[in-house]
Coordinates of C-alpha atoms and ligand atoms in Angstrom, one line a residue:
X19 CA 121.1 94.7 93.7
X20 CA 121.9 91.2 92.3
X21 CA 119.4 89.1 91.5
X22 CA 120.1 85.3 90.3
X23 CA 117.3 83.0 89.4
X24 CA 118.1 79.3 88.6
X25 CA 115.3 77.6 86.6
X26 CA 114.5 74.9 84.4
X27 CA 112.8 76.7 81.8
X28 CA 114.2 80.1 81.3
X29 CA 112.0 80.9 78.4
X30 CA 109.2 81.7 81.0
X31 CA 111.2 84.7 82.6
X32 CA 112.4 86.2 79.7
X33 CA 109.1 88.8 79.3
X34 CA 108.4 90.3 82.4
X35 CA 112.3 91.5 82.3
X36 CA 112.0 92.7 79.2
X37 CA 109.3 95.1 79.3
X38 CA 108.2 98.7 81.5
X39 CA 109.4 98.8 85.4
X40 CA 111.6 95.7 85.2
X41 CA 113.4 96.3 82.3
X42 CA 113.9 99.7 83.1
X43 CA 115.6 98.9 86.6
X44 CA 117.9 96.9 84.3
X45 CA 118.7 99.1 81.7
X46 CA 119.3 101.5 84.6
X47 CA 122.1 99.1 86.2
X48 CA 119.8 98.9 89.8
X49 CA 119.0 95.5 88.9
X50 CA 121.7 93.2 87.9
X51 CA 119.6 89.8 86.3
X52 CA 120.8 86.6 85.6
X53 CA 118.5 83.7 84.9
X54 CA 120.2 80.4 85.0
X55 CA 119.4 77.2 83.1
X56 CA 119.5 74.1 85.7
X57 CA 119.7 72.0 83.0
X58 CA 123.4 74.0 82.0
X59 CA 124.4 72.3 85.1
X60 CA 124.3 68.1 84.1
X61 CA 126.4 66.0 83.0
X62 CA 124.6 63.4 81.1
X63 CA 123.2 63.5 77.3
X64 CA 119.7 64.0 78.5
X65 CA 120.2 67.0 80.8
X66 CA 118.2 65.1 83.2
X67 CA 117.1 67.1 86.3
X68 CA 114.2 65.3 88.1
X69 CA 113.8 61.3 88.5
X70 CA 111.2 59.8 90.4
X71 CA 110.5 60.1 93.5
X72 CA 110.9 57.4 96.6
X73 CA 108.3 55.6 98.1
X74 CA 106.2 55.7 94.5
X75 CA 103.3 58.0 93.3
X76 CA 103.0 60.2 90.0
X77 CA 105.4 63.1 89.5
X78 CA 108.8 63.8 89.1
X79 CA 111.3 65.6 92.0
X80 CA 114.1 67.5 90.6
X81 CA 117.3 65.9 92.3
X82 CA 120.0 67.9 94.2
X83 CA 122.6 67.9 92.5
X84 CA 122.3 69.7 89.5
X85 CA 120.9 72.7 92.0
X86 CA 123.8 72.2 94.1
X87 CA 126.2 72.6 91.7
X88 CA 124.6 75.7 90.2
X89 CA 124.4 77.1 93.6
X90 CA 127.9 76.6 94.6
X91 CA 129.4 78.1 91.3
X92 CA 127.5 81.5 92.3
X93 CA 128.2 81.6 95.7
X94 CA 131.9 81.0 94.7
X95 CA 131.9 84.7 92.9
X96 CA 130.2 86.4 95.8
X97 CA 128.1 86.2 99.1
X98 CA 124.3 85.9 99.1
X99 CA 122.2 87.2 101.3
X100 CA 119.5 84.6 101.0
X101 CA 119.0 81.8 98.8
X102 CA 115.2 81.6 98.3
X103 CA 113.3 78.8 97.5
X104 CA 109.5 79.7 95.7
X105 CA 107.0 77.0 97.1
X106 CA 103.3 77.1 98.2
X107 CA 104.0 76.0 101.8
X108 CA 106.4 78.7 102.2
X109 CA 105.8 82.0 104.1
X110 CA 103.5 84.2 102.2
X111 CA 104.5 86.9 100.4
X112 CA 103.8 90.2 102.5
X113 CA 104.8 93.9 101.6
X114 CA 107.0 93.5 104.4
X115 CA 108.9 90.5 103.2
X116 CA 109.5 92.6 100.0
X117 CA 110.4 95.7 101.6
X118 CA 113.3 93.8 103.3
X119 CA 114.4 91.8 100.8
X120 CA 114.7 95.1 98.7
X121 CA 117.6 96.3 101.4
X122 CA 119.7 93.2 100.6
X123 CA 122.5 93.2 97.9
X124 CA 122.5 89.7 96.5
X125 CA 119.8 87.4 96.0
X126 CA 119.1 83.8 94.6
X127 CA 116.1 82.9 93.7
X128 CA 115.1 79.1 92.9
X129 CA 111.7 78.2 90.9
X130 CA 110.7 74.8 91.2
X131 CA 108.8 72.1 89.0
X132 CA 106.9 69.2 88.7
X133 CA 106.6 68.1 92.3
X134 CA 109.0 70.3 93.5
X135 CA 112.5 69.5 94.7
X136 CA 114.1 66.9 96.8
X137 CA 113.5 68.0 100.5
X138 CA 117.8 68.2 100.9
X139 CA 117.5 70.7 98.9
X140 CA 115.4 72.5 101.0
X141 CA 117.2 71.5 104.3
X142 CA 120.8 72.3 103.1
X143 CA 120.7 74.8 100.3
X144 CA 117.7 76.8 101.1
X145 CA 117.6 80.1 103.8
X146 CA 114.6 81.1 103.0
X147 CA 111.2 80.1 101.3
X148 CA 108.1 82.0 100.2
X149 CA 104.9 81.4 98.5
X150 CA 103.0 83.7 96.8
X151 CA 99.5 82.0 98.0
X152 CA 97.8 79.4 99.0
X153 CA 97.2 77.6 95.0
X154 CA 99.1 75.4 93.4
X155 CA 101.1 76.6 90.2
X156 CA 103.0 74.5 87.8
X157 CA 106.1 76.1 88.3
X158 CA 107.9 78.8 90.4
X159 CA 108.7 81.5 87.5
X160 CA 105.6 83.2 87.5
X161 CA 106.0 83.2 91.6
X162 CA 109.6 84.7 91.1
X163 CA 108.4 87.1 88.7
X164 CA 105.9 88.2 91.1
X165 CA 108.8 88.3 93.8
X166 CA 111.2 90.2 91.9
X167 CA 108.4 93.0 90.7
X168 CA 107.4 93.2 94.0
X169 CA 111.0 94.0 95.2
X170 CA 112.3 96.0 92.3
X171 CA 109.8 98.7 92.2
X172 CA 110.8 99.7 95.9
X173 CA 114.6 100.1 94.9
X174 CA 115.5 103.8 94.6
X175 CA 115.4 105.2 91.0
X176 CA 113.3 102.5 89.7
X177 CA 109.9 104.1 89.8
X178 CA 109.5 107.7 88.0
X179 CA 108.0 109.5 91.6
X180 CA 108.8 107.2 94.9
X181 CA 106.2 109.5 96.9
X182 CA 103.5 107.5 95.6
X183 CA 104.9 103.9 97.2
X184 CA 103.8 105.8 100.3
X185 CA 100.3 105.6 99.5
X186 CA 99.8 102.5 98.3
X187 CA 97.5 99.3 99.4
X188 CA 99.7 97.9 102.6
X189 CA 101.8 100.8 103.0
X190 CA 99.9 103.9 104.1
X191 CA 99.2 103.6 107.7
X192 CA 97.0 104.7 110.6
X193 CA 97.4 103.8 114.3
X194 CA 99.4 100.8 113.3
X195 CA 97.1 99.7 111.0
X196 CA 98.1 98.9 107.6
X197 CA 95.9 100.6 105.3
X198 CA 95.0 99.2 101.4
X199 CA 94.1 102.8 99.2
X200 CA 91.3 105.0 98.5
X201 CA 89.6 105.2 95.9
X202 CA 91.6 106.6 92.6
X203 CA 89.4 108.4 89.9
X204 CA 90.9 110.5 86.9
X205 CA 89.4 112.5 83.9
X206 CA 86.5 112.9 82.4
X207 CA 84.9 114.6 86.2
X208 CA 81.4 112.7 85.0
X209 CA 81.7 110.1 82.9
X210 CA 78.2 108.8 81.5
X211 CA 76.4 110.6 84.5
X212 CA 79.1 109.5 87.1
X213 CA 80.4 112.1 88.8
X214 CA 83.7 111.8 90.6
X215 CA 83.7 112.3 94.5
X216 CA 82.9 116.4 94.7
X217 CA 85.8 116.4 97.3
X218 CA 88.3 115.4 95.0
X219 CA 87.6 118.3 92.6
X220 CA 87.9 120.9 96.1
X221 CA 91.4 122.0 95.5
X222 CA 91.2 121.3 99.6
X223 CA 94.5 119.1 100.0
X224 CA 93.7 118.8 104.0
X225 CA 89.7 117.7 102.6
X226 CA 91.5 115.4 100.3
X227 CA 93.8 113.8 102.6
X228 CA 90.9 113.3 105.4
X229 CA 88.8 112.0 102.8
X230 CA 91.6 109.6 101.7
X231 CA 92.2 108.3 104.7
X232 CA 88.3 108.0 105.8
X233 CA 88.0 105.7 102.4
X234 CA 91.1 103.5 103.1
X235 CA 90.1 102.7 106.4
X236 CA 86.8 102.0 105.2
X237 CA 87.9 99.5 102.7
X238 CA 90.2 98.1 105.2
X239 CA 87.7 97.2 107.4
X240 CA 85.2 95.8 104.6
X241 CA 88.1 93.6 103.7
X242 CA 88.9 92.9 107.9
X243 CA 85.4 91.5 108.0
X244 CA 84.6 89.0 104.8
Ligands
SAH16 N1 104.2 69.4 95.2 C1 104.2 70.7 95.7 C2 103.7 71.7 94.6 C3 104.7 71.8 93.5 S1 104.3 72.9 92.3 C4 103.2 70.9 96.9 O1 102.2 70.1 96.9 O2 103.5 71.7 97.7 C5 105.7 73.1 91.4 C6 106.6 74.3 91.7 O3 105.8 75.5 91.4 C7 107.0 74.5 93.1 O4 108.2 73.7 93.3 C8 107.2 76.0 93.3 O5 108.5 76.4 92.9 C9 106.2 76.5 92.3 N2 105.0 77.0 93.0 C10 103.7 76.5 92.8 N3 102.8 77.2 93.5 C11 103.5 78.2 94.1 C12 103.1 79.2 95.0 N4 101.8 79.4 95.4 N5 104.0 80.1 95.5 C13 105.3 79.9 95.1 N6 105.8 78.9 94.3 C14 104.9 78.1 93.8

């Protein structure tokens, strides 16, 4: 998978790519990573890419066309599957989302700033945007970070055993329901006159599995309810 991410401060990304899961994927060739400078893509002295916006108020909008052009020179080497803008009045990030975007072969990825960018942007370069809650962060790396761990790990290869994406929080299921996990405990058995769950210790895999299950639905429904 390709991933491209166009930014205005590419320091921001450069350490969660180089360090465990991510920079594995890389090193491994499943990822393919380019971050992109926006400001690589102006003409004048300043490298100017936001202006104020219409209509008055504080904050600055990044303008179109610097995105526009860097947009257009990557879709000229290939196709894109989706061109994703990160924004917090964007569909919320989901297991789901990232299970599907981990399917596709090229991605962009846009992180805004300051007030975000001009709406055109949004209307005529953008298929699809996500948030990754409902805060307000001062940028959209940290958001694309999150997008990009969250769709890298599922990619075949990248994670040491891929049995255990099966029983994670939001993908083990029961009767439709999506489950978050049990309970995880390893050594020491007691620790400080703790003792871990008996049935744990059992040898019992069928035991464990029920008693799994029984503790994921549990905190499912806990969570369900506040
Ligand atoms: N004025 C905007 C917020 C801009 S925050 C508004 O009120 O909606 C600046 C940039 O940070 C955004 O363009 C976006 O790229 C990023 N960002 C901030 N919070 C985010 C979130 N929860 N999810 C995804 N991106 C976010």
């Amino acid at each position: 998978m390709r991933i491209d991410i166009i930014t205005a401060l590419p320091d921001l990304l450069k350490s969660p790519f180089e360090t465990s899961i991510l920079k594995k994927s890389i090193d491994l060739k499943l990822i393919d990573l380019h971050i992109h400078n926006l400001r690589d893509f102006t003409k004048d002295n300043y490298k100017t890419i936001d202006d104020n916006q219409f209509g008055g108020g504080a904050g600055m909008v990044m303008m179109i066309e610097p995105i526009k052009k860097c947009i257009d020179s990557l879709k000229k080497e290939r196709i894109y599957d989706e061109v994703i803008y990160m924004t917090p009045d964007g569909e919320m990030l989901s297991q789901k989302i990232s299970n599907r975007l981990s399917l596709k072969g090229n991605l962009i990825i846009l992180c805004g700033h300051y007030k975000g960018v001009d709406q055109r942007v949004r209307d005529s370069l953008i298929t699809k945007e996500i948030s990754i809650g409902n805060y307000v962060l001062s940028g959209g790396e940290l958001p694309a970070a999150v997008l990009c761990d969250s769709i890298i790990r599922l990619i075949p290869g990248v994670l040491g055993n891929p049995e255990s994406l099966k029983e994670e929080s939001h993908s083990i299921s029961s009767d439709d329901l999506i489950l978050v996990e049990y309970p995880n405990y390893t050594k020491p058995a007691n620790w400080r006159g703790i003792d871990v769950p008996e049935v744990l210790l059992s040898g019992n895999h069928g035991q464990i599995a029920k008693w799994r299950l029984e503790q994921a639905e549990r905190r499912t429904n806990q969570l369900n309810q506040e």
